[in-house]
Amino acid sequence: MLRTAFGAALAERLVAYSCKRCSFCPSRAAQRMTESAAVLVDEVLPREPVRQWVLSVPFPLRYLFATDPVAMGAVLGIVYRTLAAHLVRKAGLTQKTGRTGAVTLIQRFGSALTLNMHFHLLVLDGVYELTAAGPRFRRVAPPT
């Protein structure tokens, strides 16, 4: 409560509760998300176009991935290699002459805190052609 010099109340302000834990606090989750995005943009991703791919998996695989991170990693590796091979082929290059890159963000819960495992893959929207002069980015046409 704000007061004047004479003690009269000026206004009352409601201040949101800020938790001290990092579990399911919405304000902390938003802060972490903003910090992660800044690191990706400033330090990880090149200054090239990026496309988001979302992989949603069937319920039996969600339970498997939640309990077996090795299986989850193997499946994500297959998904990435498939996307990378598609982009390299679409750019008219081979695996020896072209490379792409990606970052995967794993989301484990839905808005109701139920197990809803899905993956957000931030994939370069093109391929780096490996030339003698150095890598050169080649953008590919969007998916149809």
mmCIF file of the C-alpha atoms, coordinates in Angstrom:
data_MODEL
# 
_entry.id   MODEL 
# 
loop_
_atom_site.group_PDB 
_atom_site.id 
_atom_site.type_symbol 
_atom_site.label_atom_id 
_atom_site.label_alt_id 
_atom_site.label_comp_id 
_atom_site.label_asym_id 
_atom_site.label_entity_id 
_atom_site.label_seq_id 
_atom_site.pdbx_PDB_ins_code 
_atom_site.Cartn_x 
_atom_site.Cartn_y 
_atom_site.Cartn_z 
_atom_site.occupancy 
_atom_site.B_iso_or_equiv 
_atom_site.pdbx_formal_charge 
_atom_site.auth_seq_id 
_atom_site.auth_comp_id 
_atom_site.auth_asym_id 
_atom_site.auth_atom_id 
_atom_site.pdbx_PDB_model_num 
ATOM 1   C CA . MET A 1 1   ? 0.000  0.000   0.000   1.00 0.00 ? 1   MET A CA 1 
ATOM 2   C CA . LEU A 1 2   ? 1.371  3.394   -0.963  1.00 0.00 ? 2   LEU A CA 1 
ATOM 3   C CA . ARG A 1 3   ? 0.835  6.232   1.538   1.00 0.00 ? 3   ARG A CA 1 
ATOM 4   C CA . THR A 1 4   ? 1.230  9.994   1.473   1.00 0.00 ? 4   THR A CA 1 
ATOM 5   C CA . ALA A 1 5   ? 3.446  11.887  3.906   1.00 0.00 ? 5   ALA A CA 1 
ATOM 6   C CA . PHE A 1 6   ? 0.346  12.285  6.105   1.00 0.00 ? 6   PHE A CA 1 
ATOM 7   C CA . GLY A 1 7   ? -0.313 8.533   6.200   1.00 0.00 ? 7   GLY A CA 1 
ATOM 8   C CA . ALA A 1 8   ? -3.360 8.540   3.910   1.00 0.00 ? 8   ALA A CA 1 
ATOM 9   C CA . ALA A 1 9   ? -3.611 5.635   1.503   1.00 0.00 ? 9   ALA A CA 1 
ATOM 10  C CA . LEU A 1 10  ? -2.936 6.599   -2.125  1.00 0.00 ? 10  LEU A CA 1 
ATOM 11  C CA . ALA A 1 11  ? -3.354 3.334   -3.938  1.00 0.00 ? 11  ALA A CA 1 
ATOM 12  C CA . GLU A 1 12  ? -3.246 -0.363  -3.408  1.00 0.00 ? 12  GLU A CA 1 
ATOM 13  C CA . ARG A 1 13  ? -1.241 -2.612  -5.710  1.00 0.00 ? 13  ARG A CA 1 
ATOM 14  C CA . LEU A 1 14  ? -1.537 -6.332  -6.125  1.00 0.00 ? 14  LEU A CA 1 
ATOM 15  C CA . VAL A 1 15  ? 1.862  -7.910  -6.752  1.00 0.00 ? 15  VAL A CA 1 
ATOM 16  C CA . ALA A 1 16  ? 1.929  -11.312 -8.417  1.00 0.00 ? 16  ALA A CA 1 
ATOM 17  C CA . TYR A 1 17  ? 3.378  -14.154 -6.391  1.00 0.00 ? 17  TYR A CA 1 
ATOM 18  C CA . SER A 1 18  ? 6.778  -15.154 -7.710  1.00 0.00 ? 18  SER A CA 1 
ATOM 19  C CA . CYS A 1 19  ? 7.826  -18.662 -6.790  1.00 0.00 ? 19  CYS A CA 1 
ATOM 20  C CA . LYS A 1 20  ? 11.315 -19.564 -5.695  1.00 0.00 ? 20  LYS A CA 1 
ATOM 21  C CA . ARG A 1 21  ? 11.295 -22.973 -7.423  1.00 0.00 ? 21  ARG A CA 1 
ATOM 22  C CA . CYS A 1 22  ? 11.864 -23.765 -11.094 1.00 0.00 ? 22  CYS A CA 1 
ATOM 23  C CA . SER A 1 23  ? 9.198  -26.420 -11.525 1.00 0.00 ? 23  SER A CA 1 
ATOM 24  C CA . PHE A 1 24  ? 5.877  -25.306 -13.010 1.00 0.00 ? 24  PHE A CA 1 
ATOM 25  C CA . CYS A 1 25  ? 5.958  -21.568 -12.420 1.00 0.00 ? 25  CYS A CA 1 
ATOM 26  C CA . PRO A 1 26  ? 4.623  -19.854 -15.576 1.00 0.00 ? 26  PRO A CA 1 
ATOM 27  C CA . SER A 1 27  ? 6.726  -16.721 -15.101 1.00 0.00 ? 27  SER A CA 1 
ATOM 28  C CA . ARG A 1 28  ? 9.922  -18.759 -14.678 1.00 0.00 ? 28  ARG A CA 1 
ATOM 29  C CA . ALA A 1 29  ? 9.057  -20.929 -17.701 1.00 0.00 ? 29  ALA A CA 1 
ATOM 30  C CA . ALA A 1 30  ? 8.529  -17.813 -19.828 1.00 0.00 ? 30  ALA A CA 1 
ATOM 31  C CA . GLN A 1 31  ? 11.848 -16.381 -18.620 1.00 0.00 ? 31  GLN A CA 1 
ATOM 32  C CA . ARG A 1 32  ? 13.701 -19.631 -19.435 1.00 0.00 ? 32  ARG A CA 1 
ATOM 33  C CA . MET A 1 33  ? 12.065 -19.748 -22.870 1.00 0.00 ? 33  MET A CA 1 
ATOM 34  C CA . THR A 1 34  ? 13.124 -16.161 -23.612 1.00 0.00 ? 34  THR A CA 1 
ATOM 35  C CA . GLU A 1 35  ? 16.688 -16.804 -22.434 1.00 0.00 ? 35  GLU A CA 1 
ATOM 36  C CA . SER A 1 36  ? 16.939 -20.000 -24.521 1.00 0.00 ? 36  SER A CA 1 
ATOM 37  C CA . ALA A 1 37  ? 15.665 -18.212 -27.628 1.00 0.00 ? 37  ALA A CA 1 
ATOM 38  C CA . ALA A 1 38  ? 18.222 -15.434 -27.153 1.00 0.00 ? 38  ALA A CA 1 
ATOM 39  C CA . VAL A 1 39  ? 21.092 -17.925 -26.849 1.00 0.00 ? 39  VAL A CA 1 
ATOM 40  C CA . LEU A 1 40  ? 19.932 -19.793 -29.971 1.00 0.00 ? 40  LEU A CA 1 
ATOM 41  C CA . VAL A 1 41  ? 19.677 -16.597 -32.031 1.00 0.00 ? 41  VAL A CA 1 
ATOM 42  C CA . ASP A 1 42  ? 22.872 -14.975 -30.734 1.00 0.00 ? 42  ASP A CA 1 
ATOM 43  C CA . GLU A 1 43  ? 25.228 -17.931 -30.346 1.00 0.00 ? 43  GLU A CA 1 
ATOM 44  C CA . VAL A 1 44  ? 23.991 -21.125 -32.032 1.00 0.00 ? 44  VAL A CA 1 
ATOM 45  C CA . LEU A 1 45  ? 22.011 -20.597 -35.222 1.00 0.00 ? 45  LEU A CA 1 
ATOM 46  C CA . PRO A 1 46  ? 23.684 -19.047 -38.256 1.00 0.00 ? 46  PRO A CA 1 
ATOM 47  C CA . ARG A 1 47  ? 22.144 -15.976 -39.893 1.00 0.00 ? 47  ARG A CA 1 
ATOM 48  C CA . GLU A 1 48  ? 20.257 -18.129 -42.396 1.00 0.00 ? 48  GLU A CA 1 
ATOM 49  C CA . PRO A 1 49  ? 16.540 -18.964 -42.695 1.00 0.00 ? 49  PRO A CA 1 
ATOM 50  C CA . VAL A 1 50  ? 15.225 -21.609 -40.287 1.00 0.00 ? 50  VAL A CA 1 
ATOM 51  C CA . ARG A 1 51  ? 12.057 -23.703 -40.569 1.00 0.00 ? 51  ARG A CA 1 
ATOM 52  C CA . GLN A 1 52  ? 10.294 -25.303 -37.605 1.00 0.00 ? 52  GLN A CA 1 
ATOM 53  C CA . TRP A 1 53  ? 9.203  -28.922 -37.920 1.00 0.00 ? 53  TRP A CA 1 
ATOM 54  C CA . VAL A 1 54  ? 7.028  -30.421 -35.171 1.00 0.00 ? 54  VAL A CA 1 
ATOM 55  C CA . LEU A 1 55  ? 7.090  -34.157 -34.588 1.00 0.00 ? 55  LEU A CA 1 
ATOM 56  C CA . SER A 1 56  ? 4.172  -35.510 -32.585 1.00 0.00 ? 56  SER A CA 1 
ATOM 57  C CA . VAL A 1 57  ? 4.422  -39.160 -31.665 1.00 0.00 ? 57  VAL A CA 1 
ATOM 58  C CA . PRO A 1 58  ? 1.744  -41.795 -30.917 1.00 0.00 ? 58  PRO A CA 1 
ATOM 59  C CA . PHE A 1 59  ? 0.836  -42.474 -27.274 1.00 0.00 ? 59  PHE A CA 1 
ATOM 60  C CA . PRO A 1 60  ? 2.774  -45.771 -26.904 1.00 0.00 ? 60  PRO A CA 1 
ATOM 61  C CA . LEU A 1 61  ? 5.961  -44.030 -28.084 1.00 0.00 ? 61  LEU A CA 1 
ATOM 62  C CA . ARG A 1 62  ? 5.373  -41.111 -25.712 1.00 0.00 ? 62  ARG A CA 1 
ATOM 63  C CA . TYR A 1 63  ? 5.495  -43.493 -22.766 1.00 0.00 ? 63  TYR A CA 1 
ATOM 64  C CA . LEU A 1 64  ? 8.539  -45.257 -24.186 1.00 0.00 ? 64  LEU A CA 1 
ATOM 65  C CA . PHE A 1 65  ? 10.399 -41.969 -24.751 1.00 0.00 ? 65  PHE A CA 1 
ATOM 66  C CA . ALA A 1 66  ? 9.499  -40.733 -21.249 1.00 0.00 ? 66  ALA A CA 1 
ATOM 67  C CA . THR A 1 67  ? 11.148 -43.800 -19.716 1.00 0.00 ? 67  THR A CA 1 
ATOM 68  C CA . ASP A 1 68  ? 13.904 -44.560 -22.229 1.00 0.00 ? 68  ASP A CA 1 
ATOM 69  C CA . PRO A 1 69  ? 15.934 -41.535 -23.373 1.00 0.00 ? 69  PRO A CA 1 
ATOM 70  C CA . VAL A 1 70  ? 18.239 -43.751 -25.466 1.00 0.00 ? 70  VAL A CA 1 
ATOM 71  C CA . ALA A 1 71  ? 15.289 -44.876 -27.615 1.00 0.00 ? 71  ALA A CA 1 
ATOM 72  C CA . MET A 1 72  ? 14.123 -41.263 -27.896 1.00 0.00 ? 72  MET A CA 1 
ATOM 73  C CA . GLY A 1 73  ? 17.586 -40.181 -29.050 1.00 0.00 ? 73  GLY A CA 1 
ATOM 74  C CA . ALA A 1 74  ? 17.728 -42.964 -31.629 1.00 0.00 ? 74  ALA A CA 1 
ATOM 75  C CA . VAL A 1 75  ? 14.369 -41.944 -33.111 1.00 0.00 ? 75  VAL A CA 1 
ATOM 76  C CA . LEU A 1 76  ? 15.341 -38.257 -33.160 1.00 0.00 ? 76  LEU A CA 1 
ATOM 77  C CA . GLY A 1 77  ? 18.546 -39.222 -34.967 1.00 0.00 ? 77  GLY A CA 1 
ATOM 78  C CA . ILE A 1 78  ? 16.527 -41.042 -37.637 1.00 0.00 ? 78  ILE A CA 1 
ATOM 79  C CA . VAL A 1 79  ? 14.171 -38.074 -38.025 1.00 0.00 ? 79  VAL A CA 1 
ATOM 80  C CA . TYR A 1 80  ? 17.051 -35.609 -38.362 1.00 0.00 ? 80  TYR A CA 1 
ATOM 81  C CA . ARG A 1 81  ? 18.943 -37.771 -40.879 1.00 0.00 ? 81  ARG A CA 1 
ATOM 82  C CA . THR A 1 82  ? 15.753 -38.122 -42.948 1.00 0.00 ? 82  THR A CA 1 
ATOM 83  C CA . LEU A 1 83  ? 15.137 -34.354 -42.984 1.00 0.00 ? 83  LEU A CA 1 
ATOM 84  C CA . ALA A 1 84  ? 18.799 -33.615 -43.729 1.00 0.00 ? 84  ALA A CA 1 
ATOM 85  C CA . ALA A 1 85  ? 18.918 -36.123 -46.603 1.00 0.00 ? 85  ALA A CA 1 
ATOM 86  C CA . HIS A 1 86  ? 15.715 -34.628 -48.036 1.00 0.00 ? 86  HIS A CA 1 
ATOM 87  C CA . LEU A 1 87  ? 17.136 -31.080 -47.919 1.00 0.00 ? 87  LEU A CA 1 
ATOM 88  C CA . VAL A 1 88  ? 20.480 -32.103 -49.418 1.00 0.00 ? 88  VAL A CA 1 
ATOM 89  C CA . ARG A 1 89  ? 18.732 -33.979 -52.236 1.00 0.00 ? 89  ARG A CA 1 
ATOM 90  C CA . LYS A 1 90  ? 16.348 -31.032 -52.816 1.00 0.00 ? 90  LYS A CA 1 
ATOM 91  C CA . ALA A 1 91  ? 19.360 -28.705 -53.147 1.00 0.00 ? 91  ALA A CA 1 
ATOM 92  C CA . GLY A 1 92  ? 20.794 -30.991 -55.844 1.00 0.00 ? 92  GLY A CA 1 
ATOM 93  C CA . LEU A 1 93  ? 23.789 -31.997 -53.726 1.00 0.00 ? 93  LEU A CA 1 
ATOM 94  C CA . THR A 1 94  ? 25.071 -35.227 -52.185 1.00 0.00 ? 94  THR A CA 1 
ATOM 95  C CA . GLN A 1 95  ? 25.888 -36.128 -48.590 1.00 0.00 ? 95  GLN A CA 1 
ATOM 96  C CA . LYS A 1 96  ? 29.563 -35.469 -49.389 1.00 0.00 ? 96  LYS A CA 1 
ATOM 97  C CA . THR A 1 97  ? 29.002 -31.993 -50.853 1.00 0.00 ? 97  THR A CA 1 
ATOM 98  C CA . GLY A 1 98  ? 26.188 -30.627 -48.663 1.00 0.00 ? 98  GLY A CA 1 
ATOM 99  C CA . ARG A 1 99  ? 25.400 -30.292 -44.968 1.00 0.00 ? 99  ARG A CA 1 
ATOM 100 C CA . THR A 1 100 ? 22.571 -28.817 -42.939 1.00 0.00 ? 100 THR A CA 1 
ATOM 101 C CA . GLY A 1 101 ? 21.935 -28.414 -39.227 1.00 0.00 ? 101 GLY A CA 1 
ATOM 102 C CA . ALA A 1 102 ? 19.195 -28.471 -36.616 1.00 0.00 ? 102 ALA A CA 1 
ATOM 103 C CA . VAL A 1 103 ? 18.358 -27.869 -32.976 1.00 0.00 ? 103 VAL A CA 1 
ATOM 104 C CA . THR A 1 104 ? 15.658 -29.953 -31.273 1.00 0.00 ? 104 THR A CA 1 
ATOM 105 C CA . LEU A 1 105 ? 13.603 -28.705 -28.336 1.00 0.00 ? 105 LEU A CA 1 
ATOM 106 C CA . ILE A 1 106 ? 11.804 -31.480 -26.481 1.00 0.00 ? 106 ILE A CA 1 
ATOM 107 C CA . GLN A 1 107 ? 8.439  -30.655 -24.956 1.00 0.00 ? 107 GLN A CA 1 
ATOM 108 C CA . ARG A 1 108 ? 7.188  -33.241 -22.494 1.00 0.00 ? 108 ARG A CA 1 
ATOM 109 C CA . PHE A 1 109 ? 3.883  -31.851 -21.240 1.00 0.00 ? 109 PHE A CA 1 
ATOM 110 C CA . GLY A 1 110 ? 0.758  -30.290 -22.671 1.00 0.00 ? 110 GLY A CA 1 
ATOM 111 C CA . SER A 1 111 ? -1.153 -27.409 -21.130 1.00 0.00 ? 111 SER A CA 1 
ATOM 112 C CA . ALA A 1 112 ? -2.983 -29.792 -18.761 1.00 0.00 ? 112 ALA A CA 1 
ATOM 113 C CA . LEU A 1 113 ? 0.363  -31.236 -17.536 1.00 0.00 ? 113 LEU A CA 1 
ATOM 114 C CA . THR A 1 114 ? -0.396 -34.557 -19.202 1.00 0.00 ? 114 THR A CA 1 
ATOM 115 C CA . LEU A 1 115 ? 2.360  -36.482 -20.928 1.00 0.00 ? 115 LEU A CA 1 
ATOM 116 C CA . ASN A 1 116 ? 2.348  -35.044 -24.441 1.00 0.00 ? 116 ASN A CA 1 
ATOM 117 C CA . MET A 1 117 ? 5.850  -35.618 -25.737 1.00 0.00 ? 117 MET A CA 1 
ATOM 118 C CA . HIS A 1 118 ? 6.612  -33.870 -28.985 1.00 0.00 ? 118 HIS A CA 1 
ATOM 119 C CA . PHE A 1 119 ? 9.638  -32.340 -30.600 1.00 0.00 ? 119 PHE A CA 1 
ATOM 120 C CA . HIS A 1 120 ? 10.218 -28.935 -32.147 1.00 0.00 ? 120 HIS A CA 1 
ATOM 121 C CA . LEU A 1 121 ? 13.030 -29.191 -34.673 1.00 0.00 ? 121 LEU A CA 1 
ATOM 122 C CA . LEU A 1 122 ? 14.551 -25.904 -35.840 1.00 0.00 ? 122 LEU A CA 1 
ATOM 123 C CA . VAL A 1 123 ? 16.123 -26.944 -39.147 1.00 0.00 ? 123 VAL A CA 1 
ATOM 124 C CA . LEU A 1 124 ? 18.086 -24.725 -41.510 1.00 0.00 ? 124 LEU A CA 1 
ATOM 125 C CA . ASP A 1 125 ? 15.889 -23.982 -44.508 1.00 0.00 ? 125 ASP A CA 1 
ATOM 126 C CA . GLY A 1 126 ? 18.663 -24.927 -46.874 1.00 0.00 ? 126 GLY A CA 1 
ATOM 127 C CA . VAL A 1 127 ? 22.020 -26.605 -47.184 1.00 0.00 ? 127 VAL A CA 1 
ATOM 128 C CA . TYR A 1 128 ? 25.626 -25.496 -46.920 1.00 0.00 ? 128 TYR A CA 1 
ATOM 129 C CA . GLU A 1 129 ? 27.429 -26.483 -50.094 1.00 0.00 ? 129 GLU A CA 1 
ATOM 130 C CA . LEU A 1 130 ? 30.989 -27.488 -49.256 1.00 0.00 ? 130 LEU A CA 1 
ATOM 131 C CA . THR A 1 131 ? 33.256 -25.791 -51.816 1.00 0.00 ? 131 THR A CA 1 
ATOM 132 C CA . ALA A 1 132 ? 36.992 -25.228 -52.037 1.00 0.00 ? 132 ALA A CA 1 
ATOM 133 C CA . ALA A 1 133 ? 36.391 -21.544 -51.209 1.00 0.00 ? 133 ALA A CA 1 
ATOM 134 C CA . GLY A 1 134 ? 34.448 -22.502 -48.087 1.00 0.00 ? 134 GLY A CA 1 
ATOM 135 C CA . PRO A 1 135 ? 30.826 -23.281 -47.267 1.00 0.00 ? 135 PRO A CA 1 
ATOM 136 C CA . ARG A 1 136 ? 28.125 -21.471 -49.257 1.00 0.00 ? 136 ARG A CA 1 
ATOM 137 C CA . PHE A 1 137 ? 24.481 -21.518 -48.148 1.00 0.00 ? 137 PHE A CA 1 
ATOM 138 C CA . ARG A 1 138 ? 21.897 -22.659 -50.690 1.00 0.00 ? 138 ARG A CA 1 
ATOM 139 C CA . ARG A 1 139 ? 18.271 -22.088 -49.745 1.00 0.00 ? 139 ARG A CA 1 
ATOM 140 C CA . VAL A 1 140 ? 15.765 -24.744 -50.854 1.00 0.00 ? 140 VAL A CA 1 
ATOM 141 C CA . ALA A 1 141 ? 12.154 -24.338 -51.924 1.00 0.00 ? 141 ALA A CA 1 
ATOM 142 C CA . PRO A 1 142 ? 9.549  -24.673 -49.148 1.00 0.00 ? 142 PRO A CA 1 
ATOM 143 C CA . PRO A 1 143 ? 7.765  -27.999 -48.658 1.00 0.00 ? 143 PRO A CA 1 
ATOM 144 C CA . THR A 1 144 ? 4.702  -28.710 -50.751 1.00 0.00 ? 144 THR A CA 1 
# 
